[in-house]
């Protein structure tokens, strides 16, 4: 199914004059990786965040690199170096990016266990570091990170870099979700868990780190005795799997005096512990099978809880400038930045919680003390109120000795004002701005709207079935359609953070209709929209219209009662073997007698009938009209043809591969109600 999702979520990116990006890497650091190996019983894990700035050609021109290194040494240690070196596994290489830790500027840890967090700067004039930064993006395995000590000045533990993936899960935590439910306490929490993983070429996890971040609210001061992720569905208690280390007694943590505050903890996943490895895999496959909860002395079994939810992602590239401030600021400064908004949504696609990453590359002429980083509500040329706060303030400033560096801050959003802003910026980002404040310019020193003003209507250039066959231009009621053009939506969004049973009719302010029948949306972007047509869509010559929130525009299409369109990829039909749900292709061909599952759209209404946009259920099975299939020109036995459970607009047809099909790429044709699909190839042996 993931293969189909990839086909349905295509999007294009654009570049600003200067653009910002953060790329994650990880390294498992061991003495055995040093050259020669060291004899100390130590280990570590590094998370590297590379904040890069690109010019209008996409070339990296400078950046900042965050080192977040957890280590375990058998006794106290004095660290004399933490660097990224150029060099493949088994070879030593020169220092390329340096944190500034040295023999003269050492770090002493009497416990031997802890975390070092440092940021290194890569200026455009530092050619060796700049070449290394570019090289890390292209070939991370050609670089390693290591930690040096007085005992091992050449390096104590080391690991090659691996490109890492990041996923963010949200928990909307409440006492009512505990088992049994707590009804006597007015408390809540909004948490997010940032999961940073690396994998080998076979897709197996090689490392993982979880960053827990919780905003809690209690009526008075409490003492926390646990903060964990457990396995267990809603309504079920399960074992602790991922533990922040908060516990009872000496391991307990007091809340703020007011009972309102934050908790932030990194947790390294122990992949050698099978329950953790299994739970990590389950988190990606079905996050609702895990829950996050907080424990207190008064409620040792758990006080607030939530099943974990995946998030969707909206990104805003901006170049913050003094000239955009109101009034303008006379300063030779700037800040290329990206604001990333991750959200969860209700059935109607309204945002009900969110996490915002502020990723700001400040470029100032000298030392600066930053006293605010916020999102405000107002169009260009107007000042407006702060609605989302990064946490930087006059009381909690962010100093920069040189004026060159990166500020990376995350903020959980659950307030009424914050959610109003998130819902508004998803539709009209031009009405919101991000700005940075300093001690010298407390009203704001650099600023940018999240997007330029946009009043233009959409332009539709092509419409086809969502299998992306450019010849599949006849549509069917209930079928999936892909619309291409420009200005189709102001902000890209999919349904990764959505929960519901019926797809929404409006997503980030964009709507689609055929005639008077509203379609349901799966994905919107400026250049592509994917939708499921209404089952009430009239047949014949019709107009399909896209409204991006400014105005609707329509083009002519043809709608038929049935218009089968088989999904396919680079290796032919999107088909799975029924026995193990493996994808059929050159390395995994189908054999005569195998039952294979074909996926299509455009088969029309089913029995029992589905509502427009409704996700098909496992039971009762919703059957299509009778289907026939040929493989390699031979009739194939159709086992079933149904609405694919868990999807809208997608159909699953199970067929048995007939005897006598010539090995190789056999054309498959699906026919329903007298309409034939275009042939797609199925690999048969």
XYZ file of C-alpha atoms in Angstrom:
685
model
C 0.000 0.000 0.000
C 2.925 2.350 0.644
C 3.787 2.113 -3.059
C 0.342 3.463 -3.955
C 0.620 6.246 -1.390
C 3.883 7.352 -2.994
C 2.196 7.607 -6.373
C -0.651 9.659 -4.934
C 1.504 12.196 -3.084
C 3.661 13.758 -5.777
C 4.692 17.360 -5.265
C 7.099 19.884 -6.700
C 9.385 22.261 -4.811
C 10.498 25.781 -5.556
C 13.528 27.836 -4.587
C 13.652 31.323 -3.120
C 16.572 33.666 -3.773
C 18.078 32.087 -0.636
C 16.598 28.926 0.801
C 17.167 27.082 4.040
C 17.126 23.397 4.840
C 17.987 21.185 7.789
C 19.351 17.707 7.116
C 19.762 15.128 9.869
C 22.557 12.574 10.205
C 23.350 9.989 12.861
C 26.404 7.962 13.818
C 26.822 5.024 16.184
C 30.143 5.722 17.908
C 32.285 2.803 19.105
C 35.944 2.266 20.083
C 36.174 -0.492 17.469
C 35.532 2.062 14.719
C 38.666 4.048 15.538
C 41.771 3.484 13.415
C 43.450 1.726 15.136
C 40.677 0.504 17.493
C 40.853 1.775 21.070
C 40.622 -0.400 24.171
C 38.162 1.610 26.261
C 34.741 0.176 27.166
C 32.812 3.204 25.908
C 30.111 4.019 23.379
C 28.130 6.909 22.051
C 25.587 8.081 19.524
C 25.653 11.345 17.601
C 22.766 13.227 16.075
C 24.021 15.830 13.609
C 21.758 18.619 12.322
C 23.166 20.405 9.301
C 21.424 23.742 8.754
C 22.327 24.765 5.217
C 21.658 27.888 3.199
C 21.497 27.652 -0.597
C 21.651 30.292 -3.294
C 19.144 30.573 -6.136
C 20.920 27.803 -8.060
C 20.593 25.371 -5.155
C 24.286 25.504 -4.245
C 25.108 25.383 -0.511
C 26.787 28.682 0.364
C 27.132 28.393 4.163
C 25.556 26.783 7.197
C 25.666 25.674 10.803
C 26.109 22.155 12.175
C 24.629 21.012 15.488
C 26.445 18.204 17.315
C 24.252 16.376 19.878
C 26.397 13.531 21.195
C 25.385 11.160 23.960
C 28.235 9.135 25.481
C 28.885 6.440 28.083
C 32.409 6.034 29.480
C 33.405 3.688 32.307
C 34.656 6.533 34.487
C 35.273 10.259 34.422
C 36.553 11.615 31.140
C 38.114 14.804 29.825
C 37.096 15.482 26.250
C 39.650 17.241 24.071
C 37.963 17.149 20.682
C 34.637 16.622 18.930
C 34.820 16.858 15.146
C 33.575 15.723 11.784
C 36.413 14.328 9.695
C 36.619 13.557 6.004
C 37.285 9.836 5.702
C 35.631 6.521 4.896
C 35.327 3.652 7.360
C 38.729 2.167 8.168
C 40.673 5.295 7.249
C 41.680 8.368 9.214
C 41.118 11.767 7.674
C 41.527 15.462 8.439
C 39.229 17.479 10.680
C 36.669 19.211 8.474
C 34.093 20.694 10.888
C 35.200 21.533 14.429
C 33.080 22.182 17.535
C 35.857 24.155 19.242
C 36.480 21.560 21.977
C 40.246 21.091 22.320
C 42.979 20.308 24.792
C 43.002 23.972 25.732
C 39.199 24.142 25.811
C 38.314 20.734 27.203
C 35.063 19.412 28.647
C 35.301 17.440 31.910
C 32.632 14.938 32.963
C 33.217 13.278 36.329
C 30.404 10.781 35.725
C 31.498 9.652 32.254
C 27.893 9.722 31.048
C 26.126 12.639 29.445
C 25.404 14.691 26.339
C 27.519 17.300 24.585
C 25.618 19.846 22.500
C 27.638 22.231 20.352
C 27.053 24.242 17.183
C 29.818 24.697 14.607
C 29.674 27.426 11.981
C 30.504 26.931 8.307
C 31.053 30.285 6.646
C 31.280 30.753 2.918
C 34.907 31.831 3.322
C 35.888 28.594 5.114
C 36.362 26.534 1.964
C 37.457 23.285 3.617
C 34.460 23.224 5.951
C 32.117 24.302 3.134
C 33.381 21.516 0.870
C 32.843 19.053 3.726
C 29.310 20.297 4.348
C 28.439 19.886 0.689
C 30.094 16.473 0.702
C 28.074 15.322 3.713
C 24.874 16.000 1.787
C 26.084 14.056 -1.249
C 27.931 11.176 0.425
C 27.609 11.048 4.228
C 29.425 7.691 4.427
C 32.579 9.549 3.422
C 32.630 11.392 6.768
C 32.871 10.389 10.387
C 32.343 11.989 13.781
C 34.558 11.174 16.717
C 35.156 12.154 20.302
C 38.684 12.610 21.657
C 39.876 12.361 25.271
C 43.096 12.990 27.154
C 43.564 9.209 27.327
C 42.910 8.786 23.601
C 43.915 12.077 21.943
C 43.639 10.538 18.460
C 40.023 9.576 19.090
C 38.229 7.391 21.649
C 34.953 6.542 19.883
C 33.932 7.058 16.289
C 31.114 6.459 13.809
C 30.499 7.044 10.097
C 27.667 9.414 9.260
C 24.368 8.111 7.908
C 21.593 10.266 6.455
C 18.674 10.174 8.902
C 14.912 10.408 8.489
C 12.688 12.385 10.849
C 9.091 11.651 11.794
C 7.024 13.594 14.327
C 4.163 12.122 16.352
C 1.741 14.086 18.520
C -0.085 13.147 21.707
C -3.085 15.174 22.889
C -2.909 14.025 26.494
C -5.861 13.940 28.879
C -6.790 12.262 32.190
C -9.898 10.932 30.421
C -7.675 8.732 28.237
C -6.160 6.884 31.195
C -7.394 3.356 31.976
C -9.416 3.676 34.119
C -10.337 7.225 33.150
C -9.544 9.979 35.648
C -12.533 12.308 36.015
C -11.493 14.281 39.100
C -8.566 16.220 37.687
C -8.461 19.209 35.346
C -5.134 18.597 33.597
C -3.859 18.265 30.044
C -0.743 18.011 27.938
C 0.364 18.371 24.348
C 3.402 16.285 23.513
C 5.370 15.583 20.409
C 7.944 12.877 19.868
C 10.550 13.494 17.177
C 11.870 10.147 15.947
C 15.236 10.277 14.141
C 16.214 7.020 12.444
C 18.825 5.569 10.127
C 18.502 2.391 8.064
C 20.751 0.105 6.072
C 20.306 -0.624 2.372
C 17.830 -3.404 3.175
C 15.639 -1.001 5.161
C 16.544 -2.327 8.623
C 17.026 0.226 11.397
C 20.648 0.910 12.319
C 20.007 3.600 14.955
C 17.170 5.636 16.407
C 16.679 8.474 18.835
C 13.453 9.860 20.277
C 13.130 13.439 21.485
C 10.232 13.823 23.947
C 8.735 17.324 24.227
C 5.709 17.986 26.462
C 3.756 21.092 27.437
C 1.794 20.174 30.570
C -0.939 21.955 32.532
C -1.959 21.020 36.085
C -3.982 23.067 38.588
C -1.074 23.071 41.071
C 2.465 21.846 41.508
C 2.880 18.081 41.130
C 5.741 15.586 41.154
C 6.320 13.492 38.042
C 7.295 9.852 38.535
C 7.246 8.653 34.942
C 7.164 9.847 31.340
C 7.019 6.976 28.865
C 5.793 5.458 25.643
C 3.899 2.207 26.113
C 2.547 -0.373 23.687
C -1.222 -0.630 23.929
C -4.285 0.402 21.978
C -6.797 2.965 23.241
C -8.552 1.623 26.317
C -5.775 -0.867 27.084
C -2.814 -0.557 29.446
C 0.488 -1.912 28.195
C 4.140 -2.194 29.172
C 6.653 0.664 29.167
C 8.904 0.485 26.107
C 10.624 3.869 25.757
C 11.546 5.519 29.049
C 12.755 9.094 29.575
C 14.340 8.125 32.899
C 11.902 9.993 35.122
C 10.966 7.686 38.011
C 10.042 7.584 41.652
C 12.187 8.772 44.552
C 15.427 10.405 43.511
C 14.504 10.043 39.822
C 11.298 12.084 40.224
C 10.932 15.583 38.786
C 8.908 18.423 40.258
C 6.715 20.514 38.009
C 6.821 24.276 38.088
C 5.154 25.895 41.085
C 2.230 26.915 38.911
C 1.783 23.387 37.515
C 2.286 24.665 33.970
C 5.522 23.989 32.120
C 7.534 21.814 29.760
C 9.501 18.567 29.816
C 12.133 17.709 27.211
C 14.124 14.462 27.141
C 16.228 12.624 24.549
C 15.968 8.823 24.515
C 18.337 6.583 22.568
C 16.530 3.509 21.240
C 18.288 0.262 22.137
C 17.829 -1.750 18.949
C 19.496 -4.783 20.519
C 16.499 -4.981 22.861
C 13.883 -6.748 20.754
C 10.851 -5.124 22.382
C 12.252 -1.688 21.514
C 13.071 -2.692 17.946
C 9.581 -4.171 17.516
C 7.893 -1.120 19.033
C 9.887 1.220 16.787
C 8.705 -0.699 13.719
C 5.136 -0.649 15.063
C 5.344 3.112 15.559
C 5.875 3.617 11.822
C 3.299 1.008 10.791
C 0.518 1.853 13.267
C 1.310 4.657 15.738
C -2.120 4.349 17.364
C -0.898 1.043 18.808
C 1.385 3.010 21.159
C 0.570 5.634 23.751
C 2.467 8.290 25.650
C 1.653 9.098 29.245
C 2.813 10.994 32.283
C 2.768 9.667 35.855
C 2.686 11.548 39.186
C 2.943 10.629 42.856
C -0.835 11.086 43.170
C -1.499 8.979 40.050
C 1.384 6.496 39.814
C -0.394 4.444 37.143
C -0.669 7.445 34.818
C -2.281 10.872 34.981
C -2.553 12.086 31.359
C -2.340 9.931 28.239
C -2.772 9.882 24.472
C -2.389 7.425 21.648
C 0.283 8.689 19.274
C -0.746 10.288 16.001
C 1.313 10.958 12.854
C 1.468 14.501 11.497
C 1.229 16.200 8.121
C 3.816 18.791 7.130
C 3.683 22.311 5.702
C 6.933 24.173 4.994
C 7.407 27.898 4.415
C 10.680 29.147 2.916
C 11.339 32.754 3.879
C 14.187 35.265 3.740
C 13.840 37.559 6.736
C 15.068 41.092 6.099
C 15.228 44.385 8.067
C 13.479 46.176 5.213
C 10.314 44.141 5.866
C 9.937 45.450 9.409
C 7.344 48.158 10.106
C 8.998 50.642 10.218
C 12.050 49.319 8.311
C 15.259 48.758 10.265
C 18.533 50.143 8.902
C 20.840 47.164 9.402
C 22.918 45.004 7.031
C 21.420 41.744 8.274
C 19.237 38.902 7.120
C 18.003 35.463 8.080
C 17.153 32.789 5.498
C 14.761 30.488 7.325
C 12.265 27.698 7.003
C 9.204 27.451 9.195
C 7.912 23.881 9.358
C 4.382 23.311 10.619
C 3.356 19.764 11.550
C -0.286 19.247 12.385
C -3.005 16.791 13.275
C -6.484 17.355 11.870
C -10.082 16.372 12.535
C -12.417 14.742 10.029
C -13.178 18.054 8.320
C -9.405 18.768 7.988
C -9.432 21.496 10.668
C -6.108 21.658 12.538
C -6.591 20.666 16.187
C -2.953 20.588 17.353
C 0.435 21.373 15.903
C 4.190 21.597 16.269
C 6.167 24.432 14.680
C 9.901 24.271 13.981
C 11.575 27.663 13.715
C 14.794 27.116 11.738
C 16.479 30.508 11.366
C 19.949 31.137 9.923
C 20.832 34.567 11.286
C 23.412 36.571 9.369
C 24.190 39.762 11.324
C 27.210 42.094 11.058
C 28.270 41.526 14.670
C 27.300 40.173 18.061
C 23.558 40.078 18.780
C 21.291 39.011 21.605
C 17.994 37.689 20.290
C 15.009 38.326 22.545
C 12.112 37.012 20.493
C 11.224 34.705 17.619
C 7.531 34.546 16.809
C 4.735 34.176 14.281
C 2.428 37.177 14.126
C -0.955 37.689 12.465
C -0.840 40.559 9.942
C -0.288 41.120 6.207
C 2.781 42.821 4.792
C 3.204 46.443 5.887
C 1.252 45.958 9.113
C 2.275 44.881 12.601
C 0.163 42.273 14.324
C -0.078 40.287 17.559
C 2.151 37.365 18.490
C 0.215 34.103 18.260
C 2.958 31.442 18.224
C 6.035 31.887 20.409
C 9.335 29.999 20.072
C 10.154 30.512 23.760
C 12.990 32.991 23.175
C 12.361 36.143 25.215
C 14.078 38.982 27.058
C 14.185 36.744 30.124
C 15.379 33.769 28.055
C 17.510 35.311 25.292
C 19.583 33.571 22.632
C 23.023 35.180 22.384
C 25.288 35.073 19.343
C 28.868 36.234 19.807
C 29.430 36.728 16.085
C 25.922 37.267 14.686
C 26.378 34.231 12.423
C 24.616 30.980 13.303
C 21.349 29.082 13.503
C 18.421 29.164 15.890
C 16.389 25.945 15.924
C 13.359 25.954 18.214
C 10.184 23.874 18.361
C 6.869 25.005 19.801
C 3.808 22.914 20.604
C 0.600 24.698 19.594
C -2.714 24.020 21.325
C -4.028 27.441 22.405
C -7.077 28.929 20.725
C -5.029 31.799 19.257
C -2.288 29.467 18.060
C -4.713 27.056 16.406
C -6.561 29.942 14.759
C -3.232 31.019 13.282
C -2.361 27.519 12.053
C -5.740 27.112 10.367
C -5.469 30.562 8.809
C -1.895 30.204 7.550
C -2.790 26.869 5.933
C -5.193 28.825 3.697
C -3.725 32.338 3.564
C -0.057 32.315 4.603
C 0.387 35.845 3.260
C -1.551 37.106 6.303
C 1.105 35.890 8.759
C 4.752 36.747 9.317
C 7.739 35.480 11.253
C 10.205 37.870 12.808
C 13.247 37.960 15.000
C 13.767 40.497 17.802
C 16.979 41.661 19.476
C 17.878 43.592 22.587
C 18.713 46.577 20.351
C 15.563 46.221 18.219
C 12.949 44.809 20.611
C 10.086 45.493 18.179
C 11.654 43.297 15.508
C 14.848 43.377 13.459
C 14.236 41.030 10.501
C 10.901 39.829 9.171
C 9.199 37.925 6.354
C 5.638 37.060 5.412
C 5.161 33.293 5.216
C 4.198 33.737 1.566
C 3.726 36.629 -0.856
C 0.250 38.009 -1.457
C -1.702 35.807 -3.852
C -5.052 36.736 -5.386
C -4.700 34.800 -8.657
C -7.159 32.072 -9.672
C -5.960 28.512 -10.374
C -4.881 27.362 -13.826
C -5.688 23.751 -14.817
C -3.455 22.231 -17.485
C -4.455 18.541 -17.378
C -6.805 16.097 -15.666
C -6.419 12.325 -15.536
C -7.172 9.314 -13.404
C -4.928 9.125 -10.345
C -2.923 6.220 -11.777
C -1.177 9.035 -13.712
C -1.733 7.530 -17.143
C -1.989 10.637 -19.347
C -4.382 8.740 -21.626
C -6.782 7.899 -18.766
C -8.790 11.078 -19.148
C -12.262 9.553 -18.761
C -13.315 9.667 -15.119
C -15.879 7.706 -13.116
C -18.082 8.565 -10.117
C -16.241 7.756 -6.916
C -12.915 7.452 -8.746
C -9.609 9.051 -7.910
C -8.469 11.949 -10.083
C -5.225 13.930 -10.361
C -5.421 17.549 -11.490
C -2.310 19.383 -12.663
C -1.713 23.087 -13.173
C -0.498 26.153 -11.316
C -1.798 27.998 -8.279
C -4.172 25.122 -7.487
C -3.567 25.602 -3.748
C -1.621 28.108 -1.693
C -0.099 25.607 0.748
C 0.749 21.949 0.166
C -0.917 19.390 2.449
C -1.776 15.709 2.560
C -3.782 13.630 5.028
C -0.891 12.183 7.053
C -2.162 13.927 10.200
C -5.865 13.428 9.464
C -8.179 11.107 11.361
C -11.690 10.310 10.252
C -13.960 8.029 8.281
C -14.861 10.331 5.381
C -12.363 12.390 3.391
C -12.713 16.177 3.714
C -14.274 18.359 1.023
C -11.894 21.236 1.841
C -8.139 20.996 2.452
C -6.017 24.099 3.118
C -8.720 26.219 1.520
C -8.853 24.273 -1.769
C -12.005 22.586 -3.081
C -12.845 20.520 -6.190
C -16.211 19.943 -7.816
C -17.639 18.290 -10.926
C -20.902 19.933 -11.828
C -22.664 20.505 -8.517
C -21.010 17.521 -6.825
C -18.169 18.237 -4.407
C -15.185 15.890 -4.546
C -13.235 14.783 -1.486
C -9.548 15.639 -1.143
C -6.435 13.566 -0.450
C -3.669 15.995 -1.410
C -3.323 19.616 -2.502
C -0.333 21.620 -3.730
C 0.207 24.572 -6.064
C 0.806 22.176 -8.977
C -1.249 19.052 -8.199
C -4.481 18.067 -6.493
C -5.636 14.492 -5.837
C -9.317 13.934 -5.155
C -12.047 11.311 -5.002
C -15.048 12.243 -7.136
C -18.524 12.145 -5.671
C -20.585 9.025 -6.382
C -23.291 11.504 -7.407
C -21.155 12.918 -10.225
C -23.313 12.987 -13.400
C -21.990 11.137 -16.433
C -21.316 12.656 -19.837
C -19.545 15.907 -20.688
C -18.903 17.820 -17.447
C -16.717 20.552 -16.027
C -14.238 19.939 -13.221
C -13.496 23.044 -11.167
C -10.750 23.863 -8.662
C -11.185 26.716 -6.191
C -7.949 27.748 -4.439
C -9.714 30.165 -2.092
C -9.382 33.071 -4.503
C -11.672 31.953 -7.325
C -12.764 28.785 -9.144
C -11.570 27.700 -12.583
C -12.947 24.795 -14.617
C -12.086 22.643 -17.643
C -14.103 20.071 -19.579
C -13.896 16.358 -18.745
C -15.778 13.200 -19.673
C -17.398 11.103 -16.952
C -18.537 7.502 -17.555
C -20.273 5.059 -15.228
C -17.087 2.971 -15.260
C -13.552 3.906 -16.333
C -11.110 1.275 -15.005
C -7.556 2.549 -14.530
C -4.920 0.191 -13.121
C -2.168 1.629 -10.935
C 1.371 0.999 -12.094
C 4.949 1.962 -11.337
C 8.356 1.766 -13.006
C 8.250 -2.049 -12.939
C 4.692 -2.461 -14.177
C 1.391 -3.111 -12.427
C 1.022 -2.169 -8.782
C 0.242 -5.748 -7.787
C 0.880 -7.693 -4.602
C 1.136 -11.411 -3.967
C -1.803 -12.395 -1.799
C 0.261 -14.844 0.264
C 2.692 -12.298 1.687
C 1.646 -8.907 0.232
C 5.032 -8.516 -1.464
C 5.252 -6.244 -4.493
C 5.474 -8.096 -7.802
C 8.353 -7.050 -10.044
C 11.431 -8.352 -11.889
C 12.945 -9.750 -8.676
C 9.632 -11.123 -7.410
C 7.590 -12.399 -10.372
C 4.165 -14.021 -10.192
C 3.743 -17.687 -11.136
C 0.844 -19.577 -12.648
C -1.646 -20.338 -9.893
C -0.592 -17.394 -7.717
C -3.356 -15.130 -6.456
C -2.374 -11.529 -7.062
C -4.011 -8.313 -5.921
C -4.452 -5.592 -8.551
C -5.218 -2.005 -7.555
C -7.266 0.371 -9.648
C -9.652 3.276 -9.613
C -12.687 4.220 -11.692
C -14.874 1.129 -11.044
C -17.854 3.160 -9.840
C -20.294 2.555 -6.997
C -20.157 -0.676 -5.002
C -22.612 -2.916 -3.136
C -23.444 -2.122 -0.397
C -23.150 1.480 -1.541
C -20.529 3.791 -0.074
C -20.950 7.461 0.726
C -18.722 9.870 -1.184
C -15.269 9.961 0.355
C -16.024 7.212 2.877
C -13.164 4.870 3.710
C -14.186 1.330 2.802
C -14.532 -0.983 5.795
C -13.153 -4.473 6.178
C -16.693 -5.657 6.872
C -19.122 -5.692 5.208
C -17.183 -6.219 1.983
C -18.193 -3.699 -0.699
C -18.278 -5.513 -4.065
C -17.877 -3.791 -7.416
C -19.907 -4.683 -10.457
C -18.693 -7.929 -12.076
C -15.102 -7.632 -13.269
C -13.112 -9.612 -15.799
C -9.326 -9.714 -16.121
C -6.980 -10.977 -18.792
C -3.270 -11.625 -18.191
C -1.132 -12.095 -21.269
C -4.324 -12.359 -23.321
C -5.653 -15.253 -21.216
C -8.730 -15.059 -19.019
C -7.865 -15.014 -15.307
C -10.134 -16.268 -12.537
C -11.435 -13.292 -10.525
C -11.566 -14.187 -6.834
C -13.069 -10.854 -5.794
C -13.336 -7.224 -6.871
C -13.993 -4.877 -3.962
C -13.501 -1.392 -2.572
C -10.049 -1.568 -0.943
C -10.512 -1.502 2.863
C -9.202 1.662 4.509
C -9.237 3.717 1.309
C -11.622 5.877 -0.694
C -11.734 5.605 -4.479
C -9.344 2.643 -4.561
C -10.370 -0.857 -5.669
C -8.751 -4.243 -5.110
C -9.216 -7.066 -7.562
C -7.871 -10.509 -6.638
C -7.135 -12.809 -9.589
C -5.407 -16.129 -10.136
C -2.593 -16.106 -12.702
C -3.706 -18.529 -15.471
C -1.620 -21.322 -16.894
C 0.168 -20.793 -20.181
C 1.100 -17.111 -19.793
C 4.379 -16.416 -21.572
C 7.147 -15.518 -19.089
C 8.148 -11.879 -18.958
C 5.988 -8.774 -18.975
C 2.412 -9.955 -19.474
C -0.177 -7.242 -20.255
C -3.071 -7.063 -17.780
C -6.473 -5.616 -18.714
C -9.290 -5.024 -16.212
C -12.865 -4.678 -17.522
C -15.976 -3.530 -15.639
C -19.418 -2.747 -17.097
C -18.128 -2.915 -20.656
C -15.220 -0.520 -20.099
C -11.614 -1.705 -20.394
C -8.536 -0.370 -18.658
C -5.393 0.408 -20.574
C -3.029 -2.589 -20.346
C -0.252 -2.576 -17.763
C 2.532 -5.134 -17.486
C 2.691 -7.827 -14.829
C 5.958 -9.695 -14.345
C 5.235 -13.408 -14.774
C 7.623 -16.341 -14.594
